[in-house]
C-alpha cells in the first residue's frame, strides 16, 4: 500500500493522517498479515491515559498512541487494557478504588461504541469478536496492590474482567518485591504472594512477572502450575544490568513453564544507547538538584533543554525485531509475543513503531528476517491465546 492510499484509509476511518516512517513502511504482504490474524498486544495504558485526561478513543484523537482508527489501520484486535495503579497508592483503599474506576473507563469505551469494541474475558470471546469485526478489550491489572491481601478482592476483579495481574510495579508491595526497588522486602514473594499464585492458577488469572524481582520470578515459576506471562518486558541481553528486563536463564525457565514474554517497544527497554542516554540525563538532573535545590530555576526547563542539546537516540523497528528473534533462537517461536506499552512509555517509542497503526512495520521486519506467515501469526497473537487457554483449562479442573 503506498503512502497516499495509507493516508486515505486512515482518513476514511476518521484518523490522523500522519504517514508512517518511510524507512520502515510495510509492504502489502505485511499489512495483509497484520489484518488477517488476531493481533494481541499484552499491554496498552489507555485507561490511565483517560484518568489523566478523558478523550474519546472510539474516534480519532490528536494525542496518545491508541484510538480506534489507528488500531484498525494497524490490525490490532485484542489490546490488553492496563489497569495501572501507581506504586504511590500501594496497599491502600485508594488503589482499589482507582482500579475499579479504570475498569469503568474500559466499560465506557465499549458503551460508547459497541459496534467497534467489546469486553473480552476469554480467548473464545476474542475469537468470536474478531469474526464480528470488533476490537476486543481484555484487561490486565498492572500492580496487584488493589487486592489489599484479600482473595475476595481477587475474585471480584476476576468477575469484572481482569485476566492477568502484574504482581508488583515500581516498589515492593504486599505481594512481591519489584525489580526497581533496591529494598528486597520479601526476598521474592510475600507469604500472601505465594498463596496468591496458587489462587490465581485456580481461578484462571494469568500471572504476569513483568516488574518483579528475579527472586520473585523464580518463585512464581516454581509455584505456578499454569503458564505465566511477561506482559511487557524486553531482554537483558541487549540492556545489561537492567533487571526490569529478562535474562537468558529466565527466558529458559519461562519457556519450560510454557509461558510467553511479550516484548516492550520502549527505546530504553530495547536499546542500551537509549537507556544510557536516559541514565545520564537523570544523573545530570540529580547533580543540579544537589547543587541548587529541587525548586531551583536551573531545573525549570531542564529536560527540554537537555533534549535540545542532546537529542534522544531512538531505537527502531529492527531493534525490536532483534529482541523477538533472540527469544525465538534461544527457546522457540512459541514463547514470544507483543507487549508494546503504548500510552505507557511516553515519547520513547522507536522509529517506525510510534503508535498502534504501525504493527505492519514490525511484521515487515519479521518478514525481512525470514519469518514465515505461520510463525508471525504465533508472535502476533496465537502464543498468548494459547497460554490464556491453558490457564483457563487448568482453572476448570481446580
mmCIF file of C-alpha atoms in Angstrom:
data_model
loop_
_atom_site.group_PDB
_atom_site.id
_atom_site.type_symbol
_atom_site.label_atom_id
_atom_site.label_comp_id
_atom_site.label_asym_id
_atom_site.label_seq_id
_atom_site.Cartn_x
_atom_site.Cartn_y
_atom_site.Cartn_z
ATOM 1 C CA UNK A 1 0.000 0.000 0.000
ATOM 2 C CA UNK A 2 1.595 3.309 -0.989
ATOM 3 C CA UNK A 3 1.616 6.320 1.309
ATOM 4 C CA UNK A 4 -1.295 8.145 -0.330
ATOM 5 C CA UNK A 5 -3.521 5.068 -0.082
ATOM 6 C CA UNK A 6 -2.493 4.549 3.557
ATOM 7 C CA UNK A 7 -3.442 8.140 4.360
ATOM 8 C CA UNK A 8 -6.765 7.723 2.570
ATOM 9 C CA UNK A 9 -7.567 4.607 4.623
ATOM 10 C CA UNK A 10 -6.847 6.343 7.917
ATOM 11 C CA UNK A 11 -8.785 9.456 6.895
ATOM 12 C CA UNK A 12 -11.754 7.313 5.879
ATOM 13 C CA UNK A 13 -11.707 5.809 9.373
ATOM 14 C CA UNK A 14 -11.591 9.292 10.867
ATOM 15 C CA UNK A 15 -7.984 9.112 11.991
ATOM 16 C CA UNK A 16 -4.895 11.247 11.948
ATOM 17 C CA UNK A 17 -3.271 11.314 8.517
ATOM 18 C CA UNK A 18 0.338 11.415 9.640
ATOM 19 C CA UNK A 19 2.200 8.944 7.414
ATOM 20 C CA UNK A 20 4.311 6.077 8.762
ATOM 21 C CA UNK A 21 8.060 6.432 8.850
ATOM 22 C CA UNK A 22 9.077 5.908 5.215
ATOM 23 C CA UNK A 23 12.220 3.952 6.099
ATOM 24 C CA UNK A 24 10.063 1.283 7.704
ATOM 25 C CA UNK A 25 6.980 1.441 5.508
ATOM 26 C CA UNK A 26 5.439 -2.001 5.311
ATOM 27 C CA UNK A 27 4.674 -3.970 2.159
ATOM 28 C CA UNK A 28 1.203 -5.079 1.119
ATOM 29 C CA UNK A 29 2.094 -8.556 2.363
ATOM 30 C CA UNK A 30 2.957 -7.279 5.844
ATOM 31 C CA UNK A 31 -0.215 -5.210 6.045
ATOM 32 C CA UNK A 32 -2.316 -8.140 4.885
ATOM 33 C CA UNK A 33 -0.790 -10.412 7.560
ATOM 34 C CA UNK A 34 -1.494 -7.835 10.274
ATOM 35 C CA UNK A 35 -5.143 -7.718 9.186
ATOM 36 C CA UNK A 36 -5.562 -11.464 8.623
ATOM 37 C CA UNK A 37 -4.646 -12.781 12.078
ATOM 38 C CA UNK A 38 -5.672 -11.932 15.626
ATOM 39 C CA UNK A 39 -3.161 -9.389 16.900
ATOM 40 C CA UNK A 40 -2.875 -9.338 20.690
ATOM 41 C CA UNK A 41 -0.908 -6.626 22.470
ATOM 42 C CA UNK A 42 -0.223 -7.579 26.080
ATOM 43 C CA UNK A 43 -0.066 -4.069 27.494
ATOM 44 C CA UNK A 44 -1.587 -0.740 26.452
ATOM 45 C CA UNK A 45 -2.075 2.041 29.019
ATOM 46 C CA UNK A 46 -5.245 3.639 27.659
ATOM 47 C CA UNK A 47 -7.242 3.588 30.938
ATOM 48 C CA UNK A 48 -4.663 5.585 32.905
ATOM 49 C CA UNK A 49 -4.280 7.957 29.961
ATOM 50 C CA UNK A 50 -8.029 8.621 30.282
ATOM 51 C CA UNK A 51 -7.569 9.124 34.026
ATOM 52 C CA UNK A 52 -5.138 11.939 33.244
ATOM 53 C CA UNK A 53 -7.389 13.478 30.582
ATOM 54 C CA UNK A 54 -10.564 11.986 29.167
ATOM 55 C CA UNK A 55 -10.611 11.606 25.385
ATOM 56 C CA UNK A 56 -12.948 9.535 23.248
ATOM 57 C CA UNK A 57 -10.699 6.817 21.824
ATOM 58 C CA UNK A 58 -13.624 5.367 19.871
ATOM 59 C CA UNK A 59 -12.801 8.191 17.446
ATOM 60 C CA UNK A 60 -9.580 9.753 16.212
ATOM 61 C CA UNK A 61 -7.569 11.529 18.892
ATOM 62 C CA UNK A 62 -4.938 14.211 18.453
ATOM 63 C CA UNK A 63 -2.583 12.740 21.027
ATOM 64 C CA UNK A 64 -1.677 9.423 22.623
ATOM 65 C CA UNK A 65 -0.730 6.193 20.897
ATOM 66 C CA UNK A 66 -4.141 4.483 20.629
ATOM 67 C CA UNK A 67 -7.532 5.181 19.121
ATOM 68 C CA UNK A 68 -9.988 3.168 17.046
ATOM 69 C CA UNK A 69 -8.982 4.393 13.564
ATOM 70 C CA UNK A 70 -5.293 3.792 14.193
ATOM 71 C CA UNK A 71 -5.955 0.387 15.790
ATOM 72 C CA UNK A 72 -7.953 -0.705 12.750
ATOM 73 C CA UNK A 73 -5.260 0.557 10.387
ATOM 74 C CA UNK A 74 -2.618 -1.418 12.319
ATOM 75 C CA UNK A 75 -4.628 -4.630 12.533
ATOM 76 C CA UNK A 76 -4.862 -4.540 16.344
ATOM 77 C CA UNK A 77 -7.659 -6.845 17.532
ATOM 78 C CA UNK A 78 -7.051 -7.533 21.209
ATOM 79 C CA UNK A 79 -5.165 -4.873 23.171
ATOM 80 C CA UNK A 80 -4.999 -5.743 26.859
ATOM 81 C CA UNK A 81 -6.154 -2.594 28.625
ATOM 82 C CA UNK A 82 -3.770 -1.990 31.507
ATOM 83 C CA UNK A 83 -5.467 -1.239 34.813
ATOM 84 C CA UNK A 84 -2.365 0.549 36.064
ATOM 85 C CA UNK A 85 -2.071 1.506 39.728
ATOM 86 C CA UNK A 86 0.869 3.749 40.709
ATOM 87 C CA UNK A 87 3.123 2.421 43.448
ATOM 88 C CA UNK A 88 2.385 5.580 45.440
ATOM 89 C CA UNK A 89 -1.058 4.087 46.153
ATOM 90 C CA UNK A 90 0.249 0.657 47.124
ATOM 91 C CA UNK A 91 -1.814 -1.368 49.569
ATOM 92 C CA UNK A 92 -4.400 1.350 50.132
ATOM 93 C CA UNK A 93 -8.173 1.631 49.643
ATOM 94 C CA UNK A 94 -7.399 4.327 47.076
ATOM 95 C CA UNK A 95 -5.601 1.754 44.916
ATOM 96 C CA UNK A 96 -8.674 -0.470 44.899
ATOM 97 C CA UNK A 97 -10.971 2.443 44.100
ATOM 98 C CA UNK A 98 -8.757 3.551 41.233
ATOM 99 C CA UNK A 99 -8.687 0.038 39.771
ATOM 100 C CA UNK A 100 -12.479 -0.077 39.691
ATOM 101 C CA UNK A 101 -12.580 3.413 38.169
ATOM 102 C CA UNK A 102 -10.200 2.405 35.367
ATOM 103 C CA UNK A 103 -12.270 -0.707 34.642
ATOM 104 C CA UNK A 104 -15.283 1.615 34.440
ATOM 105 C CA UNK A 105 -13.412 3.597 31.764
ATOM 106 C CA UNK A 106 -12.898 0.455 29.677
ATOM 107 C CA UNK A 107 -16.573 -0.370 30.009
ATOM 108 C CA UNK A 108 -17.383 3.210 28.990
ATOM 109 C CA UNK A 109 -15.347 2.821 25.795
ATOM 110 C CA UNK A 110 -17.442 -0.211 24.870
ATOM 111 C CA UNK A 111 -20.634 1.556 25.915
ATOM 112 C CA UNK A 112 -19.866 4.467 23.604
ATOM 113 C CA UNK A 113 -19.149 2.241 20.608
ATOM 114 C CA UNK A 114 -20.484 -1.324 20.918
ATOM 115 C CA UNK A 115 -20.198 -1.574 17.136
ATOM 116 C CA UNK A 116 -16.419 -1.125 17.463
ATOM 117 C CA UNK A 117 -15.343 -2.594 20.815
ATOM 118 C CA UNK A 118 -16.280 -5.416 23.179
ATOM 119 C CA UNK A 119 -15.040 -6.584 26.586
ATOM 120 C CA UNK A 120 -13.227 -9.926 26.259
ATOM 121 C CA UNK A 121 -12.975 -12.287 29.222
ATOM 122 C CA UNK A 122 -11.714 -15.376 27.396
ATOM 123 C CA UNK A 123 -9.834 -16.440 24.265
ATOM 124 C CA UNK A 124 -13.198 -17.607 22.917
ATOM 125 C CA UNK A 125 -14.518 -14.048 23.304
ATOM 126 C CA UNK A 126 -11.527 -12.702 21.389
ATOM 127 C CA UNK A 127 -12.017 -15.168 18.545
ATOM 128 C CA UNK A 128 -15.772 -14.549 18.312
ATOM 129 C CA UNK A 129 -15.318 -10.780 18.402
ATOM 130 C CA UNK A 130 -12.588 -10.953 15.769
ATOM 131 C CA UNK A 131 -15.011 -12.808 13.491
ATOM 132 C CA UNK A 132 -17.527 -9.994 14.065
ATOM 133 C CA UNK A 133 -15.000 -7.283 13.186
ATOM 134 C CA UNK A 134 -14.874 -5.938 16.754
ATOM 135 C CA UNK A 135 -11.789 -4.921 18.694
ATOM 136 C CA UNK A 136 -11.640 -6.961 21.903
ATOM 137 C CA UNK A 137 -10.686 -5.237 25.141
ATOM 138 C CA UNK A 138 -9.368 -7.815 27.606
ATOM 139 C CA UNK A 139 -7.970 -6.334 30.815
ATOM 140 C CA UNK A 140 -4.853 -6.870 32.908
ATOM 141 C CA UNK A 141 -4.091 -5.234 36.265
ATOM 142 C CA UNK A 142 -0.635 -3.657 36.455
ATOM 143 C CA UNK A 143 0.300 -3.828 40.143
ATOM 144 C CA UNK A 144 -1.577 -6.177 42.471
ATOM 145 C CA UNK A 145 -1.864 -3.511 45.161
ATOM 146 C CA UNK A 146 -5.692 -3.184 44.820
ATOM 147 C CA UNK A 147 -6.101 -6.727 46.149
ATOM 148 C CA UNK A 148 -5.100 -5.492 49.616
ATOM 149 C CA UNK A 149 -4.411 -9.033 50.759
ATOM 150 C CA UNK A 150 -7.937 -10.208 50.014
ATOM 151 C CA UNK A 151 -8.823 -13.231 47.892
ATOM 152 C CA UNK A 152 -12.371 -11.832 47.805
ATOM 153 C CA UNK A 153 -11.000 -8.777 46.004
ATOM 154 C CA UNK A 154 -9.191 -11.120 43.609
ATOM 155 C CA UNK A 155 -12.490 -12.853 42.786
ATOM 156 C CA UNK A 156 -14.285 -9.530 42.369
ATOM 157 C CA UNK A 157 -11.690 -8.265 39.914
ATOM 158 C CA UNK A 158 -11.893 -11.575 38.047
ATOM 159 C CA UNK A 159 -15.647 -11.098 37.750
ATOM 160 C CA UNK A 160 -15.067 -7.599 36.386
ATOM 161 C CA UNK A 161 -12.792 -8.984 33.660
ATOM 162 C CA UNK A 162 -9.220 -8.882 34.965
ATOM 163 C CA UNK A 163 -7.371 -11.732 33.277
ATOM 164 C CA UNK A 164 -3.788 -11.088 34.319
ATOM 165 C CA UNK A 165 -2.177 -9.362 37.269
ATOM 166 C CA UNK A 166 1.312 -7.846 37.248
ATOM 167 C CA UNK A 167 2.218 -8.721 40.815
ATOM 168 C CA UNK A 168 4.099 -5.504 41.642
ATOM 169 C CA UNK A 169 5.134 -2.280 39.929
ATOM 170 C CA UNK A 170 7.994 0.069 40.838
ATOM 171 C CA UNK A 171 8.065 -0.659 44.589
ATOM 172 C CA UNK A 172 7.675 -3.783 46.697
ATOM 173 C CA UNK A 173 4.043 -4.199 47.699
ATOM 174 C CA UNK A 174 2.242 -6.732 49.901
ATOM 175 C CA UNK A 175 2.657 -9.399 47.187
ATOM 176 C CA UNK A 176 6.146 -9.178 45.729
ATOM 177 C CA UNK A 177 9.453 -7.386 45.502
ATOM 178 C CA UNK A 178 9.960 -5.135 42.483
ATOM 179 C CA UNK A 179 12.876 -5.113 40.051
ATOM 180 C CA UNK A 180 13.063 -1.333 40.511
ATOM 181 C CA UNK A 181 13.138 -1.385 44.326
ATOM 182 C CA UNK A 182 16.563 -1.875 45.938
ATOM 183 C CA UNK A 183 14.865 -2.919 49.185
ATOM 184 C CA UNK A 184 14.149 -6.617 48.870
ATOM 185 C CA UNK A 185 11.425 -6.673 51.491
ATOM 186 C CA UNK A 186 10.316 -10.253 50.880
ATOM 187 C CA UNK A 187 13.365 -11.731 49.132
ATOM 188 C CA UNK A 188 10.903 -12.570 46.354
ATOM 189 C CA UNK A 189 7.233 -13.176 47.093
ATOM 190 C CA UNK A 190 5.472 -12.464 50.373
ATOM 191 C CA UNK A 191 3.579 -15.280 52.130
ATOM 192 C CA UNK A 192 0.377 -13.807 50.686
ATOM 193 C CA UNK A 193 2.038 -13.605 47.268
ATOM 194 C CA UNK A 194 2.804 -17.309 47.353
ATOM 195 C CA UNK A 195 -0.809 -18.097 48.243
ATOM 196 C CA UNK A 196 -1.934 -15.690 45.521
ATOM 197 C CA UNK A 197 -0.060 -17.599 42.813
ATOM 198 C CA UNK A 198 -1.978 -20.739 43.751
ATOM 199 C CA UNK A 199 -5.322 -18.931 43.844
ATOM 200 C CA UNK A 200 -4.728 -17.155 40.521
ATOM 201 C CA UNK A 201 -3.996 -20.551 38.967
ATOM 202 C CA UNK A 202 -7.191 -21.971 40.430
ATOM 203 C CA UNK A 203 -9.300 -19.012 39.349
ATOM 204 C CA UNK A 204 -7.889 -18.680 35.834
ATOM 205 C CA UNK A 205 -5.989 -15.387 36.027
ATOM 206 C CA UNK A 206 -2.638 -15.239 34.236
ATOM 207 C CA UNK A 207 0.339 -14.365 36.440
ATOM 208 C CA UNK A 208 2.396 -11.522 34.986
ATOM 209 C CA UNK A 209 6.028 -11.380 36.091
ATOM 210 C CA UNK A 210 6.925 -8.081 34.385
ATOM 211 C CA UNK A 211 8.296 -5.673 37.018
ATOM 212 C CA UNK A 212 9.033 -8.264 39.717
ATOM 213 C CA UNK A 213 12.488 -9.051 41.099
ATOM 214 C CA UNK A 214 14.452 -12.033 39.823
ATOM 215 C CA UNK A 215 13.862 -13.923 43.079
ATOM 216 C CA UNK A 216 10.133 -13.328 42.806
ATOM 217 C CA UNK A 217 10.186 -14.524 39.189
ATOM 218 C CA UNK A 218 11.816 -17.835 40.060
ATOM 219 C CA UNK A 219 9.465 -18.369 42.985
ATOM 220 C CA UNK A 220 6.479 -17.808 40.683
ATOM 221 C CA UNK A 221 7.902 -20.301 38.184
ATOM 222 C CA UNK A 222 8.375 -22.871 40.950
ATOM 223 C CA UNK A 223 4.857 -22.396 42.347
ATOM 224 C CA UNK A 224 2.714 -21.892 39.257
ATOM 225 C CA UNK A 225 1.025 -24.950 37.785
ATOM 226 C CA UNK A 226 -0.053 -22.990 34.699
ATOM 227 C CA UNK A 227 1.998 -20.965 32.185
ATOM 228 C CA UNK A 228 2.890 -17.400 33.173
ATOM 229 C CA UNK A 229 3.486 -14.283 31.084
ATOM 230 C CA UNK A 230 5.710 -11.243 30.994
ATOM 231 C CA UNK A 231 3.143 -8.829 29.582
ATOM 232 C CA UNK A 232 5.575 -6.052 28.626
ATOM 233 C CA UNK A 233 9.240 -6.944 29.120
ATOM 234 C CA UNK A 234 12.244 -6.966 26.825
ATOM 235 C CA UNK A 235 15.633 -8.683 27.060
ATOM 236 C CA UNK A 236 18.536 -8.010 29.399
ATOM 237 C CA UNK A 237 20.941 -9.369 26.792
ATOM 238 C CA UNK A 238 20.563 -6.043 24.963
ATOM 239 C CA UNK A 239 20.372 -3.905 28.135
ATOM 240 C CA UNK A 240 22.925 -5.378 30.573
ATOM 241 C CA UNK A 241 22.195 -4.617 34.202
ATOM 242 C CA UNK A 242 18.559 -3.617 33.629
ATOM 243 C CA UNK A 243 16.717 -6.006 35.955
ATOM 244 C CA UNK A 244 13.325 -4.882 34.647
ATOM 245 C CA UNK A 245 14.140 -6.940 31.526
ATOM 246 C CA UNK A 246 14.614 -10.733 31.399
ATOM 247 C CA UNK A 247 17.933 -12.540 31.068
ATOM 248 C CA UNK A 248 18.514 -15.738 29.090
ATOM 249 C CA UNK A 249 18.180 -18.064 32.089
ATOM 250 C CA UNK A 250 14.827 -16.509 32.908
ATOM 251 C CA UNK A 251 13.684 -16.957 29.310
ATOM 252 C CA UNK A 252 14.609 -20.640 29.503
ATOM 253 C CA UNK A 253 12.681 -21.042 32.753
ATOM 254 C CA UNK A 254 9.703 -19.212 31.264
ATOM 255 C CA UNK A 255 9.761 -21.498 28.220
ATOM 256 C CA UNK A 256 9.958 -24.614 30.403
ATOM 257 C CA UNK A 257 6.877 -23.302 32.185
ATOM 258 C CA UNK A 258 5.133 -22.909 28.800
ATOM 259 C CA UNK A 259 4.886 -19.141 29.138
ATOM 260 C CA UNK A 260 5.435 -16.196 26.832
ATOM 261 C CA UNK A 261 7.434 -12.955 27.007
ATOM 262 C CA UNK A 262 5.747 -10.035 25.273
ATOM 263 C CA UNK A 263 8.311 -7.548 24.018
ATOM 264 C CA UNK A 264 8.105 -3.955 25.258
ATOM 265 C CA UNK A 265 8.704 -1.411 22.445
ATOM 266 C CA UNK A 266 10.119 1.450 24.561
ATOM 267 C CA UNK A 267 13.533 2.544 23.275
ATOM 268 C CA UNK A 268 15.068 2.427 26.751
ATOM 269 C CA UNK A 269 13.826 -1.167 27.104
ATOM 270 C CA UNK A 270 15.275 -2.437 23.847
ATOM 271 C CA UNK A 271 18.422 -0.373 23.263
ATOM 272 C CA UNK A 272 21.388 0.180 25.570
ATOM 273 C CA UNK A 273 22.318 3.514 23.961
ATOM 274 C CA UNK A 274 18.805 4.867 24.568
ATOM 275 C CA UNK A 275 18.904 3.569 28.117
ATOM 276 C CA UNK A 276 22.328 5.121 28.700
ATOM 277 C CA UNK A 277 21.033 8.488 27.482
ATOM 278 C CA UNK A 278 18.180 8.336 29.992
ATOM 279 C CA UNK A 279 20.522 7.396 32.839
ATOM 280 C CA UNK A 280 22.947 10.232 32.007
ATOM 281 C CA UNK A 281 20.124 12.773 31.893
ATOM 282 C CA UNK A 282 18.916 11.587 35.286
ATOM 283 C CA UNK A 283 22.385 11.856 36.788
ATOM 284 C CA UNK A 284 22.842 15.408 35.491
ATOM 285 C CA UNK A 285 19.460 16.391 36.883
ATOM 286 C CA UNK A 286 20.365 14.968 40.297
ATOM 287 C CA UNK A 287 23.674 16.872 40.248
ATOM 288 C CA UNK A 288 21.905 20.184 39.552
ATOM 289 C CA UNK A 289 19.321 19.421 42.239
ATOM 290 C CA UNK A 290 22.064 18.639 44.754
ATOM 291 C CA UNK A 291 23.864 21.911 43.985
ATOM 292 C CA UNK A 292 20.945 24.317 43.589
ATOM 293 C CA UNK A 293 17.928 22.607 45.173
ATOM 294 C CA UNK A 294 14.867 20.823 43.825
ATOM 295 C CA UNK A 295 12.955 24.069 43.236
ATOM 296 C CA UNK A 296 15.814 25.948 41.596
ATOM 297 C CA UNK A 297 15.352 27.909 38.340
ATOM 298 C CA UNK A 298 18.137 25.772 36.848
ATOM 299 C CA UNK A 299 15.721 22.825 36.800
ATOM 300 C CA UNK A 300 12.690 24.665 35.450
ATOM 301 C CA UNK A 301 13.202 23.637 31.812
ATOM 302 C CA UNK A 302 15.962 21.116 32.383
ATOM 303 C CA UNK A 303 14.589 18.169 30.409
ATOM 304 C CA UNK A 304 13.511 20.301 27.456
ATOM 305 C CA UNK A 305 16.898 21.992 27.248
ATOM 306 C CA UNK A 306 18.783 18.731 27.726
ATOM 307 C CA UNK A 307 16.898 17.086 24.866
ATOM 308 C CA UNK A 308 17.513 20.092 22.646
ATOM 309 C CA UNK A 309 21.268 19.888 23.226
ATOM 310 C CA UNK A 310 21.416 16.072 23.385
ATOM 311 C CA UNK A 311 18.809 14.552 21.035
ATOM 312 C CA UNK A 312 17.313 11.297 22.278
ATOM 313 C CA UNK A 313 18.773 8.269 20.415
ATOM 314 C CA UNK A 314 15.611 6.385 19.434
ATOM 315 C CA UNK A 315 15.625 2.679 18.751
ATOM 316 C CA UNK A 316 13.806 1.467 15.640
ATOM 317 C CA UNK A 317 11.760 -1.427 14.305
ATOM 318 C CA UNK A 318 14.867 -3.512 13.676
ATOM 319 C CA UNK A 319 15.897 -3.183 17.336
ATOM 320 C CA UNK A 320 12.576 -4.628 18.484
ATOM 321 C CA UNK A 321 12.802 -7.418 15.900
ATOM 322 C CA UNK A 322 16.206 -8.383 17.339
ATOM 323 C CA UNK A 323 14.576 -8.963 20.722
ATOM 324 C CA UNK A 324 11.891 -11.158 19.185
ATOM 325 C CA UNK A 325 14.480 -13.042 17.158
ATOM 326 C CA UNK A 326 16.667 -13.712 20.184
ATOM 327 C CA UNK A 327 13.780 -15.299 22.093
ATOM 328 C CA UNK A 328 12.943 -17.489 19.103
ATOM 329 C CA UNK A 329 16.540 -18.655 18.659
ATOM 330 C CA UNK A 330 17.006 -19.289 22.379
ATOM 331 C CA UNK A 331 13.753 -21.012 23.382
ATOM 332 C CA UNK A 332 11.499 -21.295 20.312
ATOM 333 C CA UNK A 333 8.786 -19.492 18.388
ATOM 334 C CA UNK A 334 6.046 -20.444 20.887
ATOM 335 C CA UNK A 335 7.324 -18.216 23.684
ATOM 336 C CA UNK A 336 7.301 -14.638 22.376
ATOM 337 C CA UNK A 337 4.629 -12.037 21.720
ATOM 338 C CA UNK A 338 3.963 -8.286 21.647
ATOM 339 C CA UNK A 339 3.610 -6.069 24.735
ATOM 340 C CA UNK A 340 4.234 -2.614 23.300
ATOM 341 C CA UNK A 341 3.461 -0.457 26.369
ATOM 342 C CA UNK A 342 1.755 2.073 24.092
ATOM 343 C CA UNK A 343 0.473 5.076 26.054
ATOM 344 C CA UNK A 344 2.852 3.987 28.824
ATOM 345 C CA UNK A 345 6.386 4.853 27.707
ATOM 346 C CA UNK A 346 5.904 8.477 26.697
ATOM 347 C CA UNK A 347 7.939 9.778 23.793
ATOM 348 C CA UNK A 348 10.497 6.949 23.819
ATOM 349 C CA UNK A 349 8.792 4.786 21.182
ATOM 350 C CA UNK A 350 11.070 3.542 18.383
ATOM 351 C CA UNK A 351 11.217 4.966 14.886
ATOM 352 C CA UNK A 352 8.672 3.076 12.836
ATOM 353 C CA UNK A 353 6.606 1.963 15.852
ATOM 354 C CA UNK A 354 5.157 5.244 17.075
ATOM 355 C CA UNK A 355 1.539 4.147 17.592
ATOM 356 C CA UNK A 356 -0.927 1.294 17.102
ATOM 357 C CA UNK A 357 -1.179 1.902 13.362
ATOM 358 C CA UNK A 358 2.404 0.697 12.879
ATOM 359 C CA UNK A 359 2.302 -3.035 13.718
ATOM 360 C CA UNK A 360 2.662 -3.836 9.986
ATOM 361 C CA UNK A 361 6.155 -2.334 10.190
ATOM 362 C CA UNK A 362 7.037 -4.944 12.807
ATOM 363 C CA UNK A 363 5.546 -7.656 10.600
ATOM 364 C CA UNK A 364 7.706 -6.361 7.745
ATOM 365 C CA UNK A 365 10.781 -6.583 9.945
ATOM 366 C CA UNK A 366 9.952 -10.196 10.744
ATOM 367 C CA UNK A 367 9.385 -10.998 7.077
ATOM 368 C CA UNK A 368 12.744 -9.429 6.269
ATOM 369 C CA UNK A 369 14.295 -11.750 8.896
ATOM 370 C CA UNK A 370 12.849 -14.738 7.074
ATOM 371 C CA UNK A 371 9.912 -15.495 9.347
ATOM 372 C CA UNK A 372 7.010 -17.366 7.757
ATOM 373 C CA UNK A 373 3.421 -16.151 7.872
ATOM 374 C CA UNK A 374 2.576 -19.034 10.210
ATOM 375 C CA UNK A 375 5.322 -18.074 12.663
ATOM 376 C CA UNK A 376 4.393 -14.388 12.520
ATOM 377 C CA UNK A 377 0.796 -15.310 13.379
ATOM 378 C CA UNK A 378 2.096 -17.032 16.532
ATOM 379 C CA UNK A 379 4.050 -13.931 17.553
ATOM 380 C CA UNK A 380 1.129 -11.607 16.833
ATOM 381 C CA UNK A 381 -1.366 -13.426 18.990
ATOM 382 C CA UNK A 382 -1.541 -17.199 18.881
ATOM 383 C CA UNK A 383 1.125 -17.675 21.548
ATOM 384 C CA UNK A 384 -0.656 -15.512 24.098
ATOM 385 C CA UNK A 385 -4.035 -17.033 23.273
ATOM 386 C CA UNK A 386 -2.504 -20.481 23.816
ATOM 387 C CA UNK A 387 -1.217 -19.506 27.253
ATOM 388 C CA UNK A 388 -4.529 -17.914 28.194
ATOM 389 C CA UNK A 389 -6.381 -21.063 27.101
ATOM 390 C CA UNK A 390 -4.050 -23.287 29.130
ATOM 391 C CA UNK A 391 -4.580 -21.093 32.203
ATOM 392 C CA UNK A 392 -8.329 -21.421 31.701
ATOM 393 C CA UNK A 393 -8.045 -25.176 31.263
ATOM 394 C CA UNK A 394 -6.070 -25.592 34.486
ATOM 395 C CA UNK A 395 -8.617 -23.488 36.390
ATOM 396 C CA UNK A 396 -11.519 -25.526 35.026
ATOM 397 C CA UNK A 397 -10.079 -28.612 36.747
ATOM 398 C CA UNK A 398 -9.431 -26.984 40.118
#
